[in-house]
Structures are given as structure tokens and as C-alpha cells.
CSV table of C-alpha atoms in Angstrom, one decimal:
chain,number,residue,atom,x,y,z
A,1,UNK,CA,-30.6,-76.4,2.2
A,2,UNK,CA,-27.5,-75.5,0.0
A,3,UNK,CA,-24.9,-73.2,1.2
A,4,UNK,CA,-22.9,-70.7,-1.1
A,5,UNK,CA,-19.2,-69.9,-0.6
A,6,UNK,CA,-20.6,-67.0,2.3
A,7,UNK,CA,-21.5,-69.1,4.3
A,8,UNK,CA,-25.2,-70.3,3.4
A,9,UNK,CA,-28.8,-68.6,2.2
A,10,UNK,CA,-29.4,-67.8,6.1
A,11,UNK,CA,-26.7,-66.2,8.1
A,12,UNK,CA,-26.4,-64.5,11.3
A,13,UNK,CA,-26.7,-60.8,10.8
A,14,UNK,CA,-27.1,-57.8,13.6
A,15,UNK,CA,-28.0,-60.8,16.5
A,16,UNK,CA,-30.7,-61.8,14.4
A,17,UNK,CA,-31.3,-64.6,11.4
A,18,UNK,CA,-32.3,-62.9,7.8
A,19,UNK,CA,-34.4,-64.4,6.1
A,20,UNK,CA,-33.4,-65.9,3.5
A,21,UNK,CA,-32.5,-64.0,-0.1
A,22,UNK,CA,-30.1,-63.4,-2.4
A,23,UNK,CA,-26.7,-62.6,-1.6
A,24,UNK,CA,-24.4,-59.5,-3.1
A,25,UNK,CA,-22.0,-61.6,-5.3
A,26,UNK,CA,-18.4,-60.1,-4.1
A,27,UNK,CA,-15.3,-59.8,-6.3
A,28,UNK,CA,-12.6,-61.0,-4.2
A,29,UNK,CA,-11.8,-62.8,-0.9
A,30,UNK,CA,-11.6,-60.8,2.1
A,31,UNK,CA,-8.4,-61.4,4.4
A,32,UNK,CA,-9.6,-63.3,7.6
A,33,UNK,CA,-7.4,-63.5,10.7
A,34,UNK,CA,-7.9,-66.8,13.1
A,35,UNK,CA,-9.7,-65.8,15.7
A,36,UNK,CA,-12.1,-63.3,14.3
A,37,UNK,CA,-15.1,-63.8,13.2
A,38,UNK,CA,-16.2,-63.3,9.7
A,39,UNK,CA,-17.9,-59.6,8.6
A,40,UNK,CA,-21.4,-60.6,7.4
A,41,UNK,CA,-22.1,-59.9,4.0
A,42,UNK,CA,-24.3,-56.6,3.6
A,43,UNK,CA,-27.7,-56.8,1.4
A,44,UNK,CA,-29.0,-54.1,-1.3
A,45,UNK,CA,-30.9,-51.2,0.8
A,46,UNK,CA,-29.3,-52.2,4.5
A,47,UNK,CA,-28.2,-50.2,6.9
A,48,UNK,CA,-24.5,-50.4,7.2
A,49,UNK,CA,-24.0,-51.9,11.2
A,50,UNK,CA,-27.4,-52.9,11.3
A,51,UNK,CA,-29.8,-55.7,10.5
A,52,UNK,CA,-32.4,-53.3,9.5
A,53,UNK,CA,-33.0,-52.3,5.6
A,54,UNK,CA,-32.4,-49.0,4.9
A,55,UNK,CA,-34.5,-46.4,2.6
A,56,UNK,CA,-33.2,-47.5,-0.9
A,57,UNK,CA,-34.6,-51.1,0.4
A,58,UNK,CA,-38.1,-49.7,-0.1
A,59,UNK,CA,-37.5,-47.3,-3.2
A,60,UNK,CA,-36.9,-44.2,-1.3
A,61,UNK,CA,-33.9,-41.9,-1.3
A,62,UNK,CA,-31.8,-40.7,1.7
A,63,UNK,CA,-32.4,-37.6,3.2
A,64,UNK,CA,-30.5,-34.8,1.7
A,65,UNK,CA,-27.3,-33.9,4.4
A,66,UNK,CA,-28.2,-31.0,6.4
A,67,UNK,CA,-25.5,-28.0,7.0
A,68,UNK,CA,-23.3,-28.0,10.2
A,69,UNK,CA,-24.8,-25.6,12.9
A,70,UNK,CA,-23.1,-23.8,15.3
A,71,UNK,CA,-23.6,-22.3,18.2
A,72,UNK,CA,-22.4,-18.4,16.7
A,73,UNK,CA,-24.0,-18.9,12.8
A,74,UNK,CA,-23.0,-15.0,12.3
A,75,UNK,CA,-19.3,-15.3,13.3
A,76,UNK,CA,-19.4,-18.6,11.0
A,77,UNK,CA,-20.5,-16.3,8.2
A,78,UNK,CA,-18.0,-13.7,8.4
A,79,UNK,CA,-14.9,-16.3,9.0
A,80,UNK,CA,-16.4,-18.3,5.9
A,81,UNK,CA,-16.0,-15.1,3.7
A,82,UNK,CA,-13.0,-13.5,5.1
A,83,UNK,CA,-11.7,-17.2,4.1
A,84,UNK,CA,-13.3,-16.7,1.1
A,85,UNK,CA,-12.6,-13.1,0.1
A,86,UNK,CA,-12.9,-13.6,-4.0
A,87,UNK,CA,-16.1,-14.0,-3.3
A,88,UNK,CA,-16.6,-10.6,-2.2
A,89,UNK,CA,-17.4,-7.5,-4.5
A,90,UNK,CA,-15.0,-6.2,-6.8
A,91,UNK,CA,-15.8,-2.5,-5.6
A,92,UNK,CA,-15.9,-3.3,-1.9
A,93,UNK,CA,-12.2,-4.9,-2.2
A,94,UNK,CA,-11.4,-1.1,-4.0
A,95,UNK,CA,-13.4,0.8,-1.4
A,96,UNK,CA,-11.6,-1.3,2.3
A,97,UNK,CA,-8.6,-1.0,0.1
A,98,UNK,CA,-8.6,2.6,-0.2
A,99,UNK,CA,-9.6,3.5,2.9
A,100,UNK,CA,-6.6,1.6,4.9
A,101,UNK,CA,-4.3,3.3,1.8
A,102,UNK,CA,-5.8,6.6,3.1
A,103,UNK,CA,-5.0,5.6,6.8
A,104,UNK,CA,-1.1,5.0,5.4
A,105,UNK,CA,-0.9,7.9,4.1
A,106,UNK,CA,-2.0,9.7,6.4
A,107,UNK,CA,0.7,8.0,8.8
A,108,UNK,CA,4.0,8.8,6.2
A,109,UNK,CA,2.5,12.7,6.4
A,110,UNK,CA,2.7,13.0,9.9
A,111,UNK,CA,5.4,15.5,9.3
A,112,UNK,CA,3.7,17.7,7.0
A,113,UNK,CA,0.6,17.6,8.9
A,114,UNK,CA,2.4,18.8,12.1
A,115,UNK,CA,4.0,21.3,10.0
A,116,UNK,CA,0.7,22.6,8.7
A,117,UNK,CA,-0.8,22.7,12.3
A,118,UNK,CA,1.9,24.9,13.6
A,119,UNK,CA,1.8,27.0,10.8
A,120,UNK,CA,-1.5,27.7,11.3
A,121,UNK,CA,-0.8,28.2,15.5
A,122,UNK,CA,1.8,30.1,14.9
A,123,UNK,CA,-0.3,33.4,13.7
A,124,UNK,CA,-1.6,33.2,17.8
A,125,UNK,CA,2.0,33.1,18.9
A,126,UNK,CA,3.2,35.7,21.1
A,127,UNK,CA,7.0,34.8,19.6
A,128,UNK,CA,8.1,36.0,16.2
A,129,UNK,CA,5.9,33.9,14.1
A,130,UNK,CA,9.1,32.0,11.8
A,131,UNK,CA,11.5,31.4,15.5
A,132,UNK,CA,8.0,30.0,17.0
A,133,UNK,CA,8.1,27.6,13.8
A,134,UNK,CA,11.8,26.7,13.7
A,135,UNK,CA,11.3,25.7,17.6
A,136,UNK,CA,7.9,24.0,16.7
A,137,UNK,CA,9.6,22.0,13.8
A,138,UNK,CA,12.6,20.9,15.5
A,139,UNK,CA,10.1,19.6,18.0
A,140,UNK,CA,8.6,17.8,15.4
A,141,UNK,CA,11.6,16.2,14.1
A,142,UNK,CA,12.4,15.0,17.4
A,143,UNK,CA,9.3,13.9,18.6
A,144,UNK,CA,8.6,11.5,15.6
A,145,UNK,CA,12.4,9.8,15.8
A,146,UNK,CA,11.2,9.4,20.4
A,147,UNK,CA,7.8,8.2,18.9
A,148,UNK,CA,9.4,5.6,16.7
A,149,UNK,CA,7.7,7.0,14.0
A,150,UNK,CA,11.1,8.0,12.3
A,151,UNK,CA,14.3,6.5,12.5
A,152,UNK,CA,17.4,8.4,13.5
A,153,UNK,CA,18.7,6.9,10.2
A,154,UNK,CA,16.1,8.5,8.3
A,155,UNK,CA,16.3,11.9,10.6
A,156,UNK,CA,19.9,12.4,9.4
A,157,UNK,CA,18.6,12.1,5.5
A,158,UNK,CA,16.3,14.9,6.3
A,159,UNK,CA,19.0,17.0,7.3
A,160,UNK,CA,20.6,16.9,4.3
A,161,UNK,CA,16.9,17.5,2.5
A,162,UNK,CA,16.7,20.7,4.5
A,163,UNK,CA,20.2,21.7,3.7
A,164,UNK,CA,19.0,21.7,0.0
A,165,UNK,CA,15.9,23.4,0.6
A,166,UNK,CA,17.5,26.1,2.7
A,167,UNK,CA,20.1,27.0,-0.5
A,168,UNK,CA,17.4,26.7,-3.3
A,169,UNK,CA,14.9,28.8,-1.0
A,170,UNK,CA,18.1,31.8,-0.6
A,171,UNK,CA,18.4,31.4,-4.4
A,172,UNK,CA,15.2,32.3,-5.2
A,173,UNK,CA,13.9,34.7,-2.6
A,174,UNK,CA,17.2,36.7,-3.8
A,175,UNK,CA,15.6,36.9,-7.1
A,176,UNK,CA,12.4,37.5,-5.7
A,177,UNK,CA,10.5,34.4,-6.8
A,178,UNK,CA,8.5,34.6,-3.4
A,179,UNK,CA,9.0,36.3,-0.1
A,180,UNK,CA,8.8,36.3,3.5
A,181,UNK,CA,6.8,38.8,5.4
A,182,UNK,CA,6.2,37.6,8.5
A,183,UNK,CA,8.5,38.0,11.8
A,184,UNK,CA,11.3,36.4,12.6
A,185,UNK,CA,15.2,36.8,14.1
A,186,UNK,CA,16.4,33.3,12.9
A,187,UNK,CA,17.3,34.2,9.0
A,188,UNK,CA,19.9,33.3,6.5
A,189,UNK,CA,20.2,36.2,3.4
A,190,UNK,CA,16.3,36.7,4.5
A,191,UNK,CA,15.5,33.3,4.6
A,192,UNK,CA,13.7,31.8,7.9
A,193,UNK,CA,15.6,28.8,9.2
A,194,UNK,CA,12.3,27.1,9.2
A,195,UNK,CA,11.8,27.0,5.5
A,196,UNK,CA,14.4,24.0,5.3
A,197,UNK,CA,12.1,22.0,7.0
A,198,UNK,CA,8.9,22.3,4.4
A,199,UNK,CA,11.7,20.5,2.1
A,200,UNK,CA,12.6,18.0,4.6
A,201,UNK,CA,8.6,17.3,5.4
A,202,UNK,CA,8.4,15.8,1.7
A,203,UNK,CA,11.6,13.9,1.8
A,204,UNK,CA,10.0,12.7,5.6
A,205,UNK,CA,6.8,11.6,3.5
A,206,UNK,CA,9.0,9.7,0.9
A,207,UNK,CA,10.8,8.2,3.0
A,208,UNK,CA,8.1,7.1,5.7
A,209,UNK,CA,5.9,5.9,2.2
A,210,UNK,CA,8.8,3.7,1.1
A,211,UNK,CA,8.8,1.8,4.5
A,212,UNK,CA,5.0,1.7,5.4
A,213,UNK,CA,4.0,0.4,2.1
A,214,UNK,CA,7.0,-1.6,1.7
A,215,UNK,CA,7.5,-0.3,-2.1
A,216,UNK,CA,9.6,-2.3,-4.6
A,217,UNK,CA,10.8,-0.8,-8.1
A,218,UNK,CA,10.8,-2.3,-11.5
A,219,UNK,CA,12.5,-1.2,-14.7
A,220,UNK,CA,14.0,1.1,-12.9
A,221,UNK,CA,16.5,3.7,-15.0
A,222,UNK,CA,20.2,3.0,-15.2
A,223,UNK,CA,22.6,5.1,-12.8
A,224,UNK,CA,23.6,7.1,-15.4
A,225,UNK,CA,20.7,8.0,-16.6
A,226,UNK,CA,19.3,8.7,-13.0
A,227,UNK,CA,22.2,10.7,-11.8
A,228,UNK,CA,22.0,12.8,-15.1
A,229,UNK,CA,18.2,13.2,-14.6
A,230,UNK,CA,18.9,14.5,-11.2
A,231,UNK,CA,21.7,16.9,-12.0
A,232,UNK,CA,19.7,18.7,-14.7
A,233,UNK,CA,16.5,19.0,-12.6
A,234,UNK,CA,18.9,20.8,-9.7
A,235,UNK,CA,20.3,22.7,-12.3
A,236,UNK,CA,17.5,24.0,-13.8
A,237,UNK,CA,16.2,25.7,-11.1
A,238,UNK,CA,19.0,27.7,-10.5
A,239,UNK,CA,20.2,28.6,-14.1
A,240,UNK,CA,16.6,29.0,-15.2
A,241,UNK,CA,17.3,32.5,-15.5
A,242,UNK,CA,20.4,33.0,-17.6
A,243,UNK,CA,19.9,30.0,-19.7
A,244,UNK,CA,16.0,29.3,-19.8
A,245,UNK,CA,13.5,27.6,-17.9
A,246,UNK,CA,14.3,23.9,-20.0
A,247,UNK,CA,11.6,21.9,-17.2
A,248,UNK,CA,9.5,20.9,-20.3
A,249,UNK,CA,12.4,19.3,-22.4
A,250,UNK,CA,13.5,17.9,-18.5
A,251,UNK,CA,10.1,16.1,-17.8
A,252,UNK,CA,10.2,14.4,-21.4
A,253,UNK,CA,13.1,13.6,-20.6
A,254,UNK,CA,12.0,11.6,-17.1
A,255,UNK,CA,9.1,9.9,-19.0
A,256,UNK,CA,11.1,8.7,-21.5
A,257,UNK,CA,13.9,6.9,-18.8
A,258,UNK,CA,10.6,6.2,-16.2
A,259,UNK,CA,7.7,5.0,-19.1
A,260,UNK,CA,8.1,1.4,-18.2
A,261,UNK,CA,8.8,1.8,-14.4
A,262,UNK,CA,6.4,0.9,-11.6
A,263,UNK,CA,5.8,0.5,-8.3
A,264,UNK,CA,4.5,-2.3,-6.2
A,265,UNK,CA,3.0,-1.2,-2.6
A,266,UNK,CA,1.1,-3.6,0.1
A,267,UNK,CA,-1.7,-2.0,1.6
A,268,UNK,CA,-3.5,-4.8,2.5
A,269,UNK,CA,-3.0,-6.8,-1.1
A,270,UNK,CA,0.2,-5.6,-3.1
A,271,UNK,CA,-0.8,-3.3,-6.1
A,272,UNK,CA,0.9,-2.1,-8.8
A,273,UNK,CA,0.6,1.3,-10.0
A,274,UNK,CA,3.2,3.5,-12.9
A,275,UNK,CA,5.8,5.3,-11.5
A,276,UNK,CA,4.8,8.2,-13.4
A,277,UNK,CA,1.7,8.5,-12.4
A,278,UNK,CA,3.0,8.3,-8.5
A,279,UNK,CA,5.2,11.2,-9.7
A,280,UNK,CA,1.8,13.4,-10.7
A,281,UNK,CA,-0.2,12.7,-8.1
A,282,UNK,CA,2.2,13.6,-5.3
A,283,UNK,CA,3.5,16.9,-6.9
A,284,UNK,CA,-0.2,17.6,-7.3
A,285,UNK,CA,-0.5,17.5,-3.2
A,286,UNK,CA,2.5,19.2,-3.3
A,287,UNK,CA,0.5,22.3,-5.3
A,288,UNK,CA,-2.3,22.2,-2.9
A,289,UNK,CA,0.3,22.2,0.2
A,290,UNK,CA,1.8,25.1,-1.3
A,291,UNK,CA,-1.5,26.9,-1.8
A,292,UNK,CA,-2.2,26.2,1.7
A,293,UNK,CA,1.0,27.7,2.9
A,294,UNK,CA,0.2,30.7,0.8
A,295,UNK,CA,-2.9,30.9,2.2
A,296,UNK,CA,-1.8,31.0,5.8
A,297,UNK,CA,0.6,33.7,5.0
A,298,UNK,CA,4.0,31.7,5.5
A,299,UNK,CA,5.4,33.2,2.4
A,300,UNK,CA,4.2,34.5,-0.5
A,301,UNK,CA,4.5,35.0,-4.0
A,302,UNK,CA,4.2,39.0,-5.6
A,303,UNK,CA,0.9,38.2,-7.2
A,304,UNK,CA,-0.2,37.2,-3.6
A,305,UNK,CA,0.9,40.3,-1.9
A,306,UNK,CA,-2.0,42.4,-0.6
A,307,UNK,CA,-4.6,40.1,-1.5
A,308,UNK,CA,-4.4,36.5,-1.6
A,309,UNK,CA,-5.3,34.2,-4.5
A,310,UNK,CA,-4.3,30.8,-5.8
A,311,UNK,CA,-1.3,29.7,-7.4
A,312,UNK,CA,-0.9,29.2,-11.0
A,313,UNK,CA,-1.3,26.2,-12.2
A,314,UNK,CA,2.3,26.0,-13.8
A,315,UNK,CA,4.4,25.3,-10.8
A,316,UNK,CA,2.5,22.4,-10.9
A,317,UNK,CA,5.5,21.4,-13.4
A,318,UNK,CA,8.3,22.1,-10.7
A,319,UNK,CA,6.8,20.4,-8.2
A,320,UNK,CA,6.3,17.2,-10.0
A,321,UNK,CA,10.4,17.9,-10.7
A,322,UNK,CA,10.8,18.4,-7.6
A,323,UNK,CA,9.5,15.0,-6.0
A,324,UNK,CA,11.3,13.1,-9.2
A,325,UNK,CA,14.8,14.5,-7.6
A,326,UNK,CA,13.4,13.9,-4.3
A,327,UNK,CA,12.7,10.4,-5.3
A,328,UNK,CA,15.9,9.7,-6.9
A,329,UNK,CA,17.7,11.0,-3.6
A,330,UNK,CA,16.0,8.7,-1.6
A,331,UNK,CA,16.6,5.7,-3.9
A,332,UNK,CA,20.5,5.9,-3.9
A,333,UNK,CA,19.9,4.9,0.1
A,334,UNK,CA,17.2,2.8,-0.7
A,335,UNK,CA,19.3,0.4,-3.9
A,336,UNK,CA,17.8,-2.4,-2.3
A,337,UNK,CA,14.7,-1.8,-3.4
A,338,UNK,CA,15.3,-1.3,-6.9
A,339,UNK,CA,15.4,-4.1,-10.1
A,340,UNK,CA,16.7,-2.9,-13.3
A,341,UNK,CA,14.3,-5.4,-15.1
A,342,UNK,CA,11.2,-6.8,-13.7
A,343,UNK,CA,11.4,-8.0,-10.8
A,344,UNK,CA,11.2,-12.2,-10.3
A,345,UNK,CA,9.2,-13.9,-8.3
A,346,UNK,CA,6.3,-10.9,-7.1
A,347,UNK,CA,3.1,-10.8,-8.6
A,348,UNK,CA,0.5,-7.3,-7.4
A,349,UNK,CA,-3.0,-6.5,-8.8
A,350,UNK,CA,-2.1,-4.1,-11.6
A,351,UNK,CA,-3.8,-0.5,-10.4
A,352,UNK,CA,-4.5,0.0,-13.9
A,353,UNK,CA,-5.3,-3.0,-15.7
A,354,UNK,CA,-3.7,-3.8,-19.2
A,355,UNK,CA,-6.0,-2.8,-22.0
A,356,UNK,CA,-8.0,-6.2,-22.9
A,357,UNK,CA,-7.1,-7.8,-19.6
């Protein structure tokens, strides 16, 4: 019997002799170290380690692989898609998204919320209703910076919020914009000490906001053009009534310097949302806060006296002002947070997309 270069037509395979058959031609020589003993040479349809033919020997085809199983096939699920979470619904991303946003929110208010609770105590209290408040906010203030919910960094720009609260609120309850008509010893010109403090609860917001959803500016106004923006809001609400109310010209004005500016938060993606449309929503919480104020008798304005009933719909205007100057304070301490251009090297989910995107 003839042998080929393999090694023969009959070869030791698996402890056993093959029978004898045509051998897979091979391209090239394998390496073969002294000592060892040759691989043999594998037919069409054989088990690989075996000397038995495999399914393709007889026409068949191998069994399709079967999935891994595990012991906990729900917990495999819900790590595959949390792996995975593109696959997941576009709305359900929006709807977990919102709801942690809501939880963050609710977190930066914790000031305003506290401030609203003991307003709303402070009807019950046997104490002149506005000294029960200035003790209840200063426990506030202090009580967040123990909690480690504010920093005594961020406690000392408050003060300065309140400071500018407390003269805007003298200004205009001299001029009898609004009033207060409720009890209390601790006044300035007729102004409860507390009243600083409803000024400093938005600045607390802002601030809190800024740090909780680590927020990042782009195209962000020149100085100039910031510090004049600032100066003629401030302005305006004090010479309003010798030179006009100008708020109108003022806001076209701040969406012409903030059209192209936005903001990029984390809640649990990052998002980017225009920085005029963070102005409107929050001086539109602002309005309901005030209405809520009014509501629990904490001042009040002349159409509210005797009988309650909301407030009109155009201070909406000055409080949106109001935030943009709030804003702008906190963003001289904040500078590192700011980009004059767009800022390199982020990418966020656009809050509104592009038209055609």
C-alpha cells in the first residue's frame, strides 16, 4: 500500500485505525518539534479531538448554540438593558429623566420650601407673626449650612442677596407698591426684617441649582454687556417712576445679548436647554411663589387688600428681570463656569432639538 506525504492511507486516529479514505490535502507544513508526536490529520465531517464523524459527515447541520442560562435570568435581563440603555424607549428616558430633575429641584428649593412652611405656621404663632419669621428664617439659613446642604461660602452670598432685597422692598413699600399688615417689632421704614430673606431664598435656589446640576454656560454675553444689563435692570426698578417703567425695551435688550446662550445640566445624562427659556420658566415659579405668599397674607398688594385675588399677570415681566440680575450676580462668583464661545470638548442631548435634526 502507498503512503502520501501524511503519513499513509491508514493512520492512527483517536486510539483507533480509520479506515482508509481520502485525506484533506493541506497547504503548508506544520512545525514539528523532536519528541512530539505528529497531530493527525482531521477528515471532512469529524469531530475535532475525536475519532468519531461528526454531523456534517452524514449531511446534517449542527445544532443551533443555545443561550447562556443563569441561575437569576431576571437580574440578567435588567443588567443586559441598563447595559444597553439605547435600547430603551425614547419617552421612558424623558419620563426617569424628569422625575430625578424634579427630585433636584426640589433639593436646590429647600430654602424656599422652608420659607413657605413657616409662613404658613406662622399665622398659629403666639409671637408677632413677621419676628416668628425672621427667627424661623435665620434658623433656616443655619440649619442648611450644619446640614451641609449650603456652604458657608454660599451663606455669605445670600447675605448680600438679602441686603438687596431689604433696600428694593423699603423702596417700594414707601411708594406703596405692596404692604405689610401683619405683626411684627423687627422693621426697617415698615419693612419686616424677614422680607430680605424671600430675596435670598431665590439667590439660595440659584446657587444650590448651579452646583447640583453642575451647569456649564455657552455663548455667554461679554462683561460689558452683562454688567450693563445688570445695572439697567437695578435701575429700572427704582427710577420707574420718574423716568418710566423701560422693562420691555430691558428684556429685548437681554434676548438680544442671551439668544445664542445655553445651558448644559446633568441630571442623570447632560442636557442642553436655552438660557432664555431657563430665564422664563423660573420667573414663572417665581409668580406662583408670589401668589402664594399673597395668599397667605405675608404682604399684599392694594388690589389684594380686603379680599384676596391673584396677581396680574404683568409682574410676570419683573420677575423674569429679576432672576436675569440674580443670574448675572451669581455668575461673576461662578466665571468658571462660563465660555464666551461654545464650549470644547462637551457634547448634551439638546432639550429642544434643532429643526430637521
Amino acid at each position: 500500500m502507498g503512503s502520501n506525504r501524511l503519513g499513509g492511507d491508514a493512520r492512527q486516529v483517536g486510539g483507533g485505525v480509520a479506515d482508509a479514505g481520502p485525506v484533506r490535502p493541506v497547504e503548508h507544513r506544520e512545525q514539528h518539534h523532536p519528541g512530539h508526536p505528529r497531530p493527525a490529520p482531521r477528515r471532512v465531517g469529524q469531530e475535532p479531538g475525536t475519532g468519531s464523524p461528526g454531523p456534517q459527515a452524514f449531511g446534517q447541520h449542527p445544532p443551533p448554540p443555545q443561550p447562556q442560562r443563569t441561575r437569576y435570568p431576571r437580574l440578567a435581563e435588567r443588567t443586559t438593558r441598563e447595559l444597553q440603555p439605547e435600547r430603551k424607549g425614547f419617552l421612558s428616558l424623558r419620563v426617569r429623566e424628569f422625575v430625578r430633575f424634579v427630585g433636584i429641584q426640589v433639593q436646590s428649593a429647600q430654602c424656599a420650601l422652608w420659607l413657605f412652611a413657616c409662613g404658613f405656621l406662622s399665622a398659629y404663632s403666639p409671637w408677632p407673626r413677621y419676628d416668628a419669621l425672621l427667627i424661623a428664617c435665620l434658623g433656616i439659613q443655619v440649619g442648611l449650612v450644619l446640614a451641609k446642604q449650603e456652604t458657608w461660602r454660599e451663606s455669605l452670598a445670600l447675605s448680600a442677596f438679602h441686603l438687596l432685597g431689604l433696600g428694593l422692598e423699603i423702596y417700594k413699600v414707601h411708594h406703596g407698591s405692596w404692604q405689610y399688615t401683619a405683626t411684627g417689632n423687627w422693621r426697617i421704614a415698615d419693612v419686616p426684617l424677614f422680607s430680605g430673606f424671600m430675596y435670598a431664598a431665590v439667590a439660595s435656589y440659584l446657587l444650590q441649582a448651579w452646583r447640583r446640576f453642575d451647569l456649564k454656560f455657552g455663548y455667554w454675553p461679554r462683561p460689558a454687556a452683562a454688567l450693563l444689563l445688570a445695572l439697567a435692570i437695578y435701575a429700572n426698578f427704582f427710577l420707574n417712576r420718574w423716568l418710566g417703567d423701560f422693562r420691555w425695551i430691558i428684556g429685548v435688550f437681554a434676548l438680544a445679548i442671551f439668544w445664542r446662550t445655553y445651558v448644559d445640566f446633568t441630571v442623570t445624562r447632560r442636557w442642553r436647554m436655552p438660557l432664555p427659556l431657563a430665564f422664563f420658566l423660573i420667573g414663572l415659579f417665581i409668580y406662583f411663589a408670589e401668589n402664594l405668599c399673597t395668599l397667605m397674607g405675608l404682604y399684599s398688594y392694594p388690589h389684594q387688600i380686603g379680599v384676596w385675588s391673584p396677581v396680574g399677570i404683568g409682574k410676570l415681566s419683573s420677575w423674569v428681570l429679576l432672576c436675569i440680575v440674580s443670574v448675572l450676580v451669581v455668575a461673576a462668583v461662578r466665571r468658571d463656569t462660563l465660555a464666551f464661545g461654545v464650549r470644547e470638548g462637551e457634547t448634551a442631548q439638546r432639550l429642544i432639538p434643532k429643526r430637521g435634526s
